[in-house]
Coordinates of C-alpha atoms in Angstrom, one line a residue:
M59 CA 110.9 126.4 88.8
L60 CA 108.1 127.1 86.3
L61 CA 105.8 130.1 86.6
S62 CA 102.4 130.9 85.1
P63 CA 102.6 134.6 84.1
P64 CA 101.3 137.2 86.6
M65 CA 97.6 138.0 86.2
N66 CA 95.0 140.0 88.1
S67 CA 93.8 137.2 90.2
P68 CA 91.5 136.6 93.2
L69 CA 93.6 136.6 96.4
T70 CA 91.8 133.7 97.9
L71 CA 93.2 130.5 99.6
D72 CA 96.6 129.6 98.2
L73 CA 98.0 126.4 99.8
R74 CA 101.5 127.4 98.9
D75 CA 101.3 130.0 101.7
N76 CA 101.0 127.0 104.1
A77 CA 104.0 125.4 102.4
R78 CA 106.0 128.5 103.0
L79 CA 105.2 128.5 106.7
S80 CA 106.2 124.8 106.8
V81 CA 109.7 125.7 105.5
N82 CA 110.3 127.7 108.6
F83 CA 109.3 124.9 111.0
L84 CA 111.1 122.1 109.1
E85 CA 114.3 124.0 109.0
K86 CA 114.4 125.5 112.5
N87 CA 112.9 122.8 114.7
L88 CA 116.1 120.8 114.7
D89 CA 118.6 120.4 117.6
E90 CA 122.0 121.5 116.4
K91 CA 123.6 120.3 119.6
Q92 CA 122.3 116.7 119.1
G93 CA 123.4 116.3 115.5
Y94 CA 120.3 118.0 114.1
L95 CA 117.8 115.6 115.6
P96 CA 114.2 117.0 115.2
W97 CA 112.4 117.9 118.4
F98 CA 109.4 115.6 118.8
K99 CA 107.4 117.6 121.4
T100 CA 106.8 121.1 122.6
H101 CA 105.4 121.8 126.1
Y102 CA 103.6 125.2 125.8
G103 CA 101.6 125.0 129.1
E104 CA 104.5 126.6 131.1
D105 CA 106.9 129.5 131.1
P106 CA 109.2 129.2 129.3
V107 CA 107.9 127.1 126.4
R108 CA 110.3 124.2 126.0
N109 CA 111.1 121.5 123.4
R110 CA 111.6 117.9 124.4
H111 CA 113.3 114.9 122.7
T112 CA 111.9 111.4 122.8
H113 CA 112.8 108.1 121.1
W114 CA 110.8 109.1 118.0
D115 CA 113.5 111.6 117.1
F116 CA 116.1 109.1 116.1
C117 CA 114.2 107.5 113.2
E118 CA 110.6 108.3 112.6
N119 CA 110.8 112.1 112.9
P120 CA 113.8 112.5 110.5
G121 CA 111.8 110.4 108.0
R122 CA 108.7 112.5 108.4
Y123 CA 110.6 115.8 108.2
T124 CA 112.2 114.6 105.0
Y125 CA 109.0 113.8 103.2
G126 CA 107.6 117.1 104.4
I127 CA 110.5 118.8 102.7
V128 CA 109.8 117.0 99.5
C129 CA 106.1 118.1 99.7
V130 CA 107.0 121.8 100.2
R131 CA 109.6 121.7 97.4
Q132 CA 106.9 120.4 95.0
M133 CA 104.4 123.1 96.0
L134 CA 106.9 125.9 95.8
A135 CA 108.8 124.6 92.8
Q136 CA 112.0 125.6 94.6
D137 CA 114.8 123.4 95.8
V138 CA 114.5 124.6 99.4
L139 CA 116.0 123.1 102.5
Q140 CA 118.8 121.2 100.8
E141 CA 121.2 121.4 103.8
T142 CA 118.4 120.5 106.2
E143 CA 117.4 117.4 104.0
K144 CA 121.1 116.3 104.0
R145 CA 121.4 116.6 107.8
L146 CA 118.2 114.6 108.3
R147 CA 119.5 111.9 105.9
D148 CA 122.7 111.7 107.9
V149 CA 120.7 111.2 111.0
M150 CA 118.8 108.3 109.4
K151 CA 121.8 106.8 107.7
A152 CA 123.6 106.6 111.1
H153 CA 120.9 104.2 112.4
F154 CA 120.8 101.7 109.5
S155 CA 122.0 98.1 110.0
E156 CA 124.4 96.9 107.4
H157 CA 123.2 93.4 108.0
D158 CA 119.5 93.6 107.3
G159 CA 118.7 97.0 105.7
L160 CA 116.4 98.2 108.5
N161 CA 116.7 101.4 110.6
Y162 CA 117.3 100.9 114.3
R163 CA 116.9 103.1 117.3
P164 CA 120.2 103.4 119.2
K165 CA 121.1 101.1 122.0
V166 CA 121.2 103.9 124.6
S167 CA 119.0 106.9 124.9
P168 CA 120.6 110.2 126.0
F169 CA 117.3 111.6 127.1
E170 CA 115.8 112.0 130.5
N171 CA 112.6 110.3 131.8
Y172 CA 112.6 107.7 129.1
V173 CA 109.5 105.5 129.4
P174 CA 109.9 102.1 127.7
H175 CA 107.4 101.2 125.0
E176 CA 104.8 98.5 125.7
T177 CA 106.9 96.1 123.6
G178 CA 109.5 96.0 126.3
P179 CA 112.7 97.7 127.5
N180 CA 114.7 96.8 124.4
I181 CA 112.8 99.2 122.1
L182 CA 115.9 101.4 121.8
H183 CA 117.6 98.6 119.9
E184 CA 114.8 97.7 117.7
A185 CA 113.8 98.4 114.1
E186 CA 110.3 99.7 114.9
L187 CA 108.3 99.2 111.7
W188 CA 106.3 102.4 112.0
D189 CA 109.6 104.3 112.3
N190 CA 110.8 102.5 109.2
R191 CA 107.7 103.4 107.2
S192 CA 108.5 107.1 107.8
V193 CA 112.2 106.6 107.0
Y194 CA 111.3 104.8 103.8
M195 CA 108.9 107.5 102.6
G196 CA 111.5 110.2 103.2
L197 CA 114.2 108.3 101.4
F198 CA 112.1 107.1 98.6
L199 CA 110.6 110.5 97.8
T200 CA 114.1 112.1 98.0
A201 CA 115.4 109.5 95.5
L202 CA 112.4 109.9 93.3
T203 CA 112.6 113.7 93.1
T204 CA 116.3 114.3 93.3
G205 CA 117.9 111.1 92.0
N206 CA 120.1 110.9 95.1
P207 CA 121.8 107.5 94.8
E208 CA 122.4 107.1 98.6
A209 CA 118.7 107.6 99.4
K210 CA 117.8 105.2 96.5
K211 CA 120.1 102.4 97.8
L212 CA 118.9 102.7 101.4
A213 CA 115.2 102.7 100.3
E214 CA 115.7 99.7 98.1
G215 CA 117.4 97.8 101.0
M216 CA 114.3 98.5 103.1
I217 CA 112.0 96.8 100.6
D218 CA 114.4 93.8 100.6
A219 CA 114.2 93.7 104.4
L220 CA 110.4 94.0 104.4
D221 CA 110.1 91.2 101.9
R222 CA 112.2 89.0 104.1
I223 CA 110.3 89.5 107.3
A224 CA 106.7 89.3 105.9
I225 CA 104.8 86.2 107.0
W226 CA 102.5 84.8 104.4
K227 CA 99.3 82.8 104.8
G228 CA 97.7 82.3 101.4
N229 CA 97.1 85.7 99.8
E230 CA 97.6 87.6 103.1
C231 CA 100.7 88.7 104.8
H232 CA 101.5 90.2 108.2
F233 CA 104.3 91.1 110.5
G234 CA 104.9 89.4 113.8
K235 CA 106.7 92.2 115.5
I236 CA 106.1 95.9 116.2
G237 CA 109.8 96.3 116.7
V238 CA 112.2 94.0 115.0
P239 CA 115.3 92.9 117.1
P240 CA 118.7 92.5 115.4
G241 CA 119.0 89.1 113.7
Y242 CA 115.3 88.6 113.6
K243 CA 114.0 85.7 111.4
P244 CA 110.2 85.2 111.6
S245 CA 108.7 81.8 111.9
A246 CA 105.8 80.8 109.7
D247 CA 103.4 80.4 112.7
E248 CA 104.3 83.7 114.4
P249 CA 101.0 85.4 115.2
P250 CA 100.3 88.9 113.8
L251 CA 100.5 92.1 115.8
F252 CA 97.9 94.0 113.9
G253 CA 98.2 97.8 113.8
E254 CA 99.9 100.8 112.3
T255 CA 103.1 98.8 111.8
M256 CA 101.4 96.9 109.0
G257 CA 98.9 99.5 107.9
G258 CA 101.5 102.2 107.6
W259 CA 103.3 100.4 104.8
V260 CA 100.5 99.9 102.4
T261 CA 100.6 103.5 100.9
P262 CA 104.3 103.6 100.4
L263 CA 104.4 100.1 98.9
A264 CA 101.5 100.8 96.5
N265 CA 103.1 104.1 95.4
T266 CA 106.5 102.4 95.0
Y267 CA 104.9 100.0 92.5
R268 CA 103.1 102.7 90.7
L269 CA 106.1 104.9 90.4
T270 CA 108.9 102.3 89.8
G271 CA 107.1 99.1 88.7
D272 CA 108.6 97.1 91.7
A273 CA 106.4 94.0 91.6
R274 CA 107.4 92.9 95.1
A275 CA 106.0 96.2 96.5
L276 CA 102.6 95.5 95.0
R277 CA 102.6 91.9 96.2
L278 CA 103.3 93.1 99.8
A279 CA 100.7 95.9 99.5
E280 CA 98.1 93.4 98.3
G281 CA 99.0 90.9 101.1
L282 CA 98.8 93.6 103.8
S283 CA 95.5 94.9 102.4
N284 CA 94.0 91.4 102.3
F285 CA 95.0 90.8 105.9
A286 CA 93.6 94.2 107.1
V287 CA 90.2 93.7 105.3
K288 CA 89.8 90.2 106.8
N289 CA 91.0 91.1 110.3
G290 CA 89.9 94.7 110.8
G291 CA 86.8 93.8 112.8
P292 CA 83.2 94.8 112.3
L293 CA 82.6 97.6 109.9
E294 CA 80.3 99.5 112.2
G295 CA 82.9 100.3 114.9
P296 CA 86.5 101.3 115.5
M297 CA 89.2 99.4 113.7
E298 CA 90.4 96.5 115.8
G299 CA 94.1 96.2 116.7
R300 CA 96.8 98.7 117.7
F301 CA 95.4 101.8 115.9
N302 CA 94.6 105.4 116.5
T303 CA 92.5 107.5 114.0
H304 CA 95.7 108.7 112.2
S305 CA 96.9 105.1 111.5
V306 CA 93.4 103.9 110.5
M307 CA 93.0 106.7 107.9
F308 CA 96.5 106.0 106.7
I309 CA 95.8 102.3 106.1
L310 CA 92.4 103.1 104.4
A311 CA 94.2 105.4 102.0
G312 CA 96.8 102.7 101.3
I313 CA 94.2 100.0 100.7
L314 CA 92.4 102.3 98.3
R315 CA 95.6 103.1 96.4
T316 CA 96.2 99.3 96.1
A317 CA 92.6 98.7 95.0
R318 CA 92.9 101.4 92.3
I319 CA 95.8 99.4 90.9
T320 CA 94.2 95.9 91.2
G321 CA 90.6 96.9 90.5
N322 CA 89.4 95.3 93.8
R323 CA 86.0 96.9 94.2
D324 CA 85.2 94.9 97.3
H325 CA 88.2 96.6 99.1
V326 CA 87.0 100.0 97.9
E327 CA 83.5 99.4 99.4
W328 CA 85.1 98.1 102.6
C329 CA 87.1 101.3 102.9
R330 CA 84.1 103.4 102.2
R331 CA 82.1 101.9 105.0
R332 CA 85.0 102.1 107.4
F333 CA 85.7 105.8 106.5
D334 CA 82.1 106.7 106.9
W335 CA 82.0 105.2 110.4
Y336 CA 84.9 107.3 111.4
R337 CA 83.6 110.4 109.7
W338 CA 80.3 110.3 111.5
N339 CA 81.6 109.0 114.9
E340 CA 85.1 110.6 115.3
G341 CA 85.0 113.6 112.9
T342 CA 83.2 116.8 112.1
S343 CA 81.9 118.4 108.9
F344 CA 84.9 120.8 108.9
G345 CA 87.7 118.3 109.4
W346 CA 88.3 117.9 113.1
Y347 CA 89.0 114.2 113.8
S348 CA 89.6 112.8 117.2
E349 CA 93.0 111.4 118.0
T350 CA 91.6 108.0 119.0
P351 CA 88.2 106.4 119.3
H352 CA 89.3 104.6 122.5
D353 CA 87.9 106.8 125.3
A354 CA 89.3 104.4 127.8
K355 CA 92.6 106.1 127.4
L356 CA 91.2 109.3 128.8
K357 CA 91.5 110.3 132.4
P358 CA 88.7 112.0 134.4
G359 CA 88.1 115.5 133.0
E360 CA 90.0 114.9 129.7
I361 CA 88.4 115.0 126.3
Q362 CA 89.5 113.9 122.8
S363 CA 91.7 116.2 120.7
A364 CA 92.6 116.3 117.1
E365 CA 96.0 115.1 115.8
T366 CA 96.7 117.0 112.6
C367 CA 98.1 113.6 111.5
A368 CA 94.6 112.2 111.6
V369 CA 93.2 115.2 109.8
A370 CA 95.7 115.0 107.0
D371 CA 95.1 111.2 106.6
A372 CA 91.3 111.6 106.6
L373 CA 91.8 114.1 103.7
D374 CA 94.0 111.5 102.0
A375 CA 91.4 108.7 102.4
A376 CA 88.7 111.0 101.1
I377 CA 90.8 111.8 98.0
Q378 CA 91.5 108.1 97.4
L379 CA 87.8 107.2 97.7
A380 CA 87.1 109.9 95.1
R381 CA 89.8 108.7 92.8
A382 CA 88.6 105.1 93.2
G383 CA 85.3 106.0 91.6
L384 CA 83.3 107.7 94.4
P385 CA 83.5 111.4 93.3
R386 CA 81.2 112.7 96.1
Y387 CA 84.1 112.3 98.5
W388 CA 85.8 115.3 96.8
N389 CA 83.3 117.3 98.8
E390 CA 84.7 115.9 102.1
A391 CA 88.3 116.5 100.9
E392 CA 87.6 120.1 100.1
R393 CA 85.9 120.8 103.4
I394 CA 88.8 119.3 105.3
A395 CA 91.4 121.2 103.3
R396 CA 89.7 124.6 103.5
N397 CA 89.0 124.4 107.2
Y398 CA 90.6 122.4 110.0
L399 CA 93.8 121.5 108.0
V400 CA 94.8 125.0 107.2
E401 CA 93.5 126.5 110.5
A402 CA 95.6 123.9 112.4
Q403 CA 98.9 125.4 111.2
L404 CA 100.6 127.7 113.8
K405 CA 100.8 131.2 112.5
D406 CA 100.7 133.3 115.7
V407 CA 102.9 132.5 118.7
S408 CA 102.3 135.7 120.7
W409 CA 100.3 133.7 123.3
M410 CA 103.2 131.5 124.2
K411 CA 105.1 132.4 127.3
A412 CA 108.9 132.7 127.1
T413 CA 109.7 135.3 129.8
K414 CA 111.8 133.0 132.0
K415 CA 115.1 131.2 131.4
G416 CA 114.8 127.4 131.3
V417 CA 117.2 124.5 131.8
E418 CA 119.2 123.5 128.7
N419 CA 120.3 119.8 128.4
A420 CA 120.2 116.8 126.1
T421 CA 116.5 116.4 126.6
F422 CA 115.0 119.9 126.9
S423 CA 115.6 123.3 125.3
T424 CA 114.0 126.7 125.7
D425 CA 116.1 128.4 123.0
R426 CA 114.0 130.5 120.6
I427 CA 111.2 128.0 120.7
P428 CA 108.2 130.1 119.6
E429 CA 109.9 131.4 116.5
R430 CA 111.0 127.8 115.6
L431 CA 107.4 126.6 115.8
I432 CA 105.8 128.9 113.3
G433 CA 104.5 126.6 110.5
C434 CA 104.0 123.5 112.7
Y435 CA 100.6 121.9 113.1
A436 CA 98.4 121.2 116.1
G437 CA 99.0 118.1 118.1
W438 CA 96.0 117.7 120.4
G439 CA 94.0 120.6 119.0
A440 CA 90.6 121.6 120.2
V441 CA 87.6 121.9 117.9
N442 CA 87.9 125.7 117.9
D443 CA 91.4 126.4 119.1
F444 CA 95.1 125.3 118.7
V445 CA 95.0 124.8 122.5
N446 CA 92.8 122.2 124.2
P447 CA 93.0 122.7 127.9
K448 CA 91.2 119.4 128.5
A449 CA 93.4 117.3 126.2
R450 CA 94.9 114.0 126.9
A451 CA 98.1 115.9 127.5
S452 CA 96.3 117.9 130.3
G453 CA 98.4 119.7 132.8
L454 CA 101.3 120.0 130.4
N455 CA 99.8 121.0 127.0
S456 CA 101.9 119.9 124.2
I457 CA 102.4 119.8 120.4
M458 CA 103.5 116.5 118.9
H459 CA 105.8 117.3 115.9
C460 CA 104.9 114.3 113.9
C461 CA 102.0 116.5 113.0
G462 CA 104.1 119.2 111.4
P463 CA 105.4 117.1 108.5
Q464 CA 102.1 115.2 108.1
G465 CA 100.3 118.5 107.9
A466 CA 102.6 119.5 105.1
L467 CA 101.9 116.2 103.4
G468 CA 98.2 116.8 103.7
V469 CA 98.4 120.2 102.2
F470 CA 100.4 118.8 99.3
L471 CA 97.9 116.1 98.7
A472 CA 95.0 118.6 98.4
W473 CA 97.2 120.9 96.2
H474 CA 98.2 118.0 93.9
H475 CA 95.0 116.0 93.6
G476 CA 92.8 119.1 93.3
L477 CA 93.9 119.6 89.6
L478 CA 94.6 116.6 87.5
R479 CA 94.8 115.5 83.9
D480 CA 94.0 111.9 83.0
E481 CA 92.5 110.0 80.1
K482 CA 89.3 111.9 80.5
G483 CA 91.0 115.3 80.2
V484 CA 91.7 118.2 82.6
R485 CA 89.7 117.8 85.8
V486 CA 89.3 120.4 88.5
N487 CA 88.5 118.2 91.6
L488 CA 88.9 120.8 94.3
L489 CA 87.9 124.4 93.7
L490 CA 91.2 125.8 94.9
S491 CA 93.5 128.2 93.1
R492 CA 96.6 126.6 91.6
A493 CA 98.6 126.0 88.4
A494 CA 100.0 122.9 86.7
S495 CA 101.7 122.4 83.3
F496 CA 98.4 121.8 81.6
A497 CA 96.0 124.4 83.3
R498 CA 95.6 127.1 85.8
V499 CA 92.7 127.6 88.2
D500 CA 91.7 130.9 89.8
S501 CA 89.0 130.3 92.4
Y502 CA 86.9 133.2 93.8
L503 CA 85.5 131.1 96.5
P504 CA 84.3 131.5 99.2
H505 CA 83.3 135.1 98.2
E506 CA 81.9 134.4 94.8
G507 CA 80.7 131.2 93.1
R508 CA 83.2 131.6 90.3
V509 CA 86.1 129.5 89.0
D510 CA 88.3 130.4 86.0
V511 CA 90.3 127.7 84.2
R512 CA 92.9 128.7 81.7
M513 CA 93.7 125.8 79.4
D514 CA 97.4 125.3 78.7
V515 CA 96.6 122.3 76.5
C516 CA 93.9 121.4 74.1
D517 CA 91.7 118.9 75.9
R518 CA 88.4 118.2 77.5
L519 CA 87.6 120.1 80.7
A520 CA 85.4 119.0 83.7
V521 CA 84.9 121.1 86.9
R522 CA 83.4 119.6 90.1
V523 CA 80.1 121.0 91.2
P524 CA 79.9 121.2 95.0
D525 CA 77.1 119.2 96.7
W526 CA 75.4 122.4 97.9
V527 CA 74.9 123.7 94.3
D528 CA 71.9 122.9 92.2
P529 CA 73.4 121.7 88.9
R530 CA 70.7 123.6 87.1
N531 CA 72.2 126.8 88.4
V532 CA 75.6 126.2 86.9
R533 CA 76.6 128.5 84.0
A534 CA 79.8 128.6 81.9
E535 CA 81.4 130.8 79.3
S536 CA 84.6 131.2 77.3
G537 CA 85.6 134.2 75.3
G538 CA 82.3 135.9 76.0
K539 CA 80.3 133.0 74.6
P540 CA 78.2 130.5 76.5
V541 CA 79.6 127.0 77.1
D542 CA 77.3 124.0 77.2
V543 CA 77.2 122.4 80.7
R544 CA 76.5 118.7 80.7
M545 CA 76.5 117.0 84.1
E546 CA 78.7 114.0 84.5
G547 CA 76.6 112.2 87.1
F548 CA 75.9 114.6 90.0
D549 CA 79.4 115.7 90.7
F550 CA 81.1 117.2 87.6
A551 CA 80.2 119.6 84.9
D552 CA 81.5 118.3 81.6
L553 CA 82.4 121.5 79.6
G554 CA 83.7 119.9 76.4
F555 CA 86.9 120.5 74.5
H556 CA 88.8 123.8 74.6
P557 CA 91.9 125.0 72.8
R558 CA 95.1 126.0 74.5
G559 CA 94.8 129.5 75.8
A560 CA 91.1 129.4 76.3
I561 CA 89.8 130.8 79.7
V562 CA 86.6 129.0 80.8
T563 CA 84.6 130.7 83.6
V564 CA 82.2 128.6 85.7
R565 CA 79.6 130.4 87.8
F566 CA 77.1 129.3 90.5
P567 CA 75.4 130.8 93.6
V568 CA 77.3 130.6 96.9
A569 CA 75.2 128.9 99.6
K570 CA 75.2 130.3 103.1
I571 CA 74.8 127.5 105.6
R572 CA 74.5 127.2 109.4
R573 CA 75.3 123.9 111.0
K574 CA 75.2 122.6 114.6
E575 CA 77.3 119.6 115.7
A576 CA 77.9 118.0 119.1
V577 CA 81.6 117.3 119.7
E578 CA 82.9 116.0 123.0
G579 CA 79.8 117.2 124.9
T580 CA 79.7 120.7 123.4
I581 CA 77.3 122.0 120.7
Y582 CA 79.3 124.0 118.1
T583 CA 77.5 126.3 115.6
T584 CA 79.4 127.0 112.4
D585 CA 78.5 129.5 109.7
W586 CA 79.6 128.6 106.2
R587 CA 80.1 130.2 102.8
G588 CA 80.0 127.2 100.5
D589 CA 82.7 124.9 101.8
T590 CA 84.4 127.4 104.0
V591 CA 83.7 128.0 107.7
V592 CA 83.7 131.7 108.5
S593 CA 82.9 131.5 112.2
I594 CA 82.4 129.1 115.0
D595 CA 80.5 129.4 118.3
P596 CA 81.6 129.0 121.0
P597 CA 84.9 130.6 119.8
G598 CA 88.4 129.6 120.9
T599 CA 90.1 131.6 123.6
V600 CA 93.9 131.1 123.3
N601 CA 94.7 130.8 119.6
P602 CA 91.3 130.6 118.1
F603 CA 90.4 128.8 114.9
F604 CA 87.8 130.0 112.3
A605 CA 87.9 133.7 113.3
R606 CA 87.4 134.4 109.6
K607 CA 84.6 137.0 109.3
S608 CA 86.7 138.8 106.7
L609 CA 85.8 136.0 104.3
D610 CA 82.1 136.6 104.8
N611 CA 81.6 139.1 101.9
D612 CA 80.5 138.9 98.3
R613 CA 83.6 140.3 96.5
A614 CA 86.9 138.4 96.3
P615 CA 90.0 140.6 96.9
M616 CA 92.0 141.0 93.7
G617 CA 95.8 141.4 93.0
E618 CA 98.7 140.1 91.0
R619 CA 99.8 136.6 91.7
D620 CA 102.3 134.1 90.2
Y621 CA 101.6 130.4 90.4
A622 CA 104.7 128.2 90.5
Y623 CA 104.6 124.5 89.7
P624 CA 107.2 121.8 89.5
A625 CA 108.6 120.6 86.2
N626 CA 108.1 117.0 87.3
E627 CA 105.1 116.7 89.7
I628 CA 104.9 113.5 91.6
D629 CA 101.6 111.7 91.9
W630 CA 101.9 110.5 95.5

């Protein structure tokens, strides 16, 4: 654990606070009686609040929780949740096939009211490829950050399996199954089942190549990207195939990662147009994104809700667009991170009812549920509230706990990519406080238009200028002397070279903005300071979001703060 020395600092948004809350959820929302299976769902529309298991808890959720653990470890620079991570790995390990290297759901479910998946009644003895994506990410990141040989061996076996079942047509590849049965051998003419099962693999494959040099992983990432771009349907409309907004954003981020490696600008442009369609038709300026663009799934009286999974992946796609050479998308990433993503984390459980005693069995539990949930993220959240009474889960309001680990991943992505060092020098991409081995950023936003950057290396410095700032109003100084501000396009202030130890201060006026947006038949009015929503009207009523009037003042609160950072930061 490395620490930047304590300083009198602005006590503004620190994403490590969200990581600390995630530790509580990732550790406690496991079922000790069922071998530490994660709980997939919480029903909070009843008394007592109760957790429920589903088939997702065997494979996908342990994988998600594991990569969530890696993310909070990176942010906190502490080796937290070691025992939890081992228990989750034991859950995943128990479901691997020694014959093909894939991760299978068990043959028999111990849970009540099991509803077979649309792929058929044998789903419980299938290697579902979306499950396997989550398992792979958890194992790969564990191996990468801890060197664990067991996780490394299992992850490598999954790449072998994926390479075996991919069906190639020219420079495209696809999978013919959503869930792979034991002994499966694809035929060359097997038609594709296009959806998240393919799209989910592009990001982990691209990052595997980048971080290990595995050429097979890049070949598969390129093949899946080529297939998606050719078969995704018209650009001005929802992605065709078996997708929700979460999985669309996930595949867009993966294609962009792959295009950054290969230099495929056509794919970058394809992703930009697709992302923009979803942003304008399924999202908001402050990061709420609908669960699905397919309104036909809604029943009378129901409206769309936000999956935090989709919010985190929209943030990821915006970051990847920016890193692929479209820097204006840093603005989108910052607005998502500062607003809906951090608001969607559960911090207050006083509104949950737990006055009665509930039934305890293999499927359900009411044991200490509210305290276990602190740090989870909204599944089916309203625009202005954690609870959406008209959600697709109407009548039995719920949280899906795929969103908890994905929210932790999203927060990590904003924290990591917001401050980078590359061939151009030190770059402050998101105006958020945080430290790395090469620089430390203290942000006074949203109170004051001020960002301090302490250089811990001798290098060039560039700081992003928000799109609501007139570049002519940007000023900079270091050591009491003015610093020349040269704009790099419209998005970054190039501040030149600075020695190690220099503190460069960038100042600009903070814009106060009022916006009106129609979402699901309601007009919402939001008041902003820069990129931060300080209020929303109409307000939420159960666990409201954006009740942040305390941020609407001109002086940042000050205090002493340490900034931890990992010795080896992963570029996921």
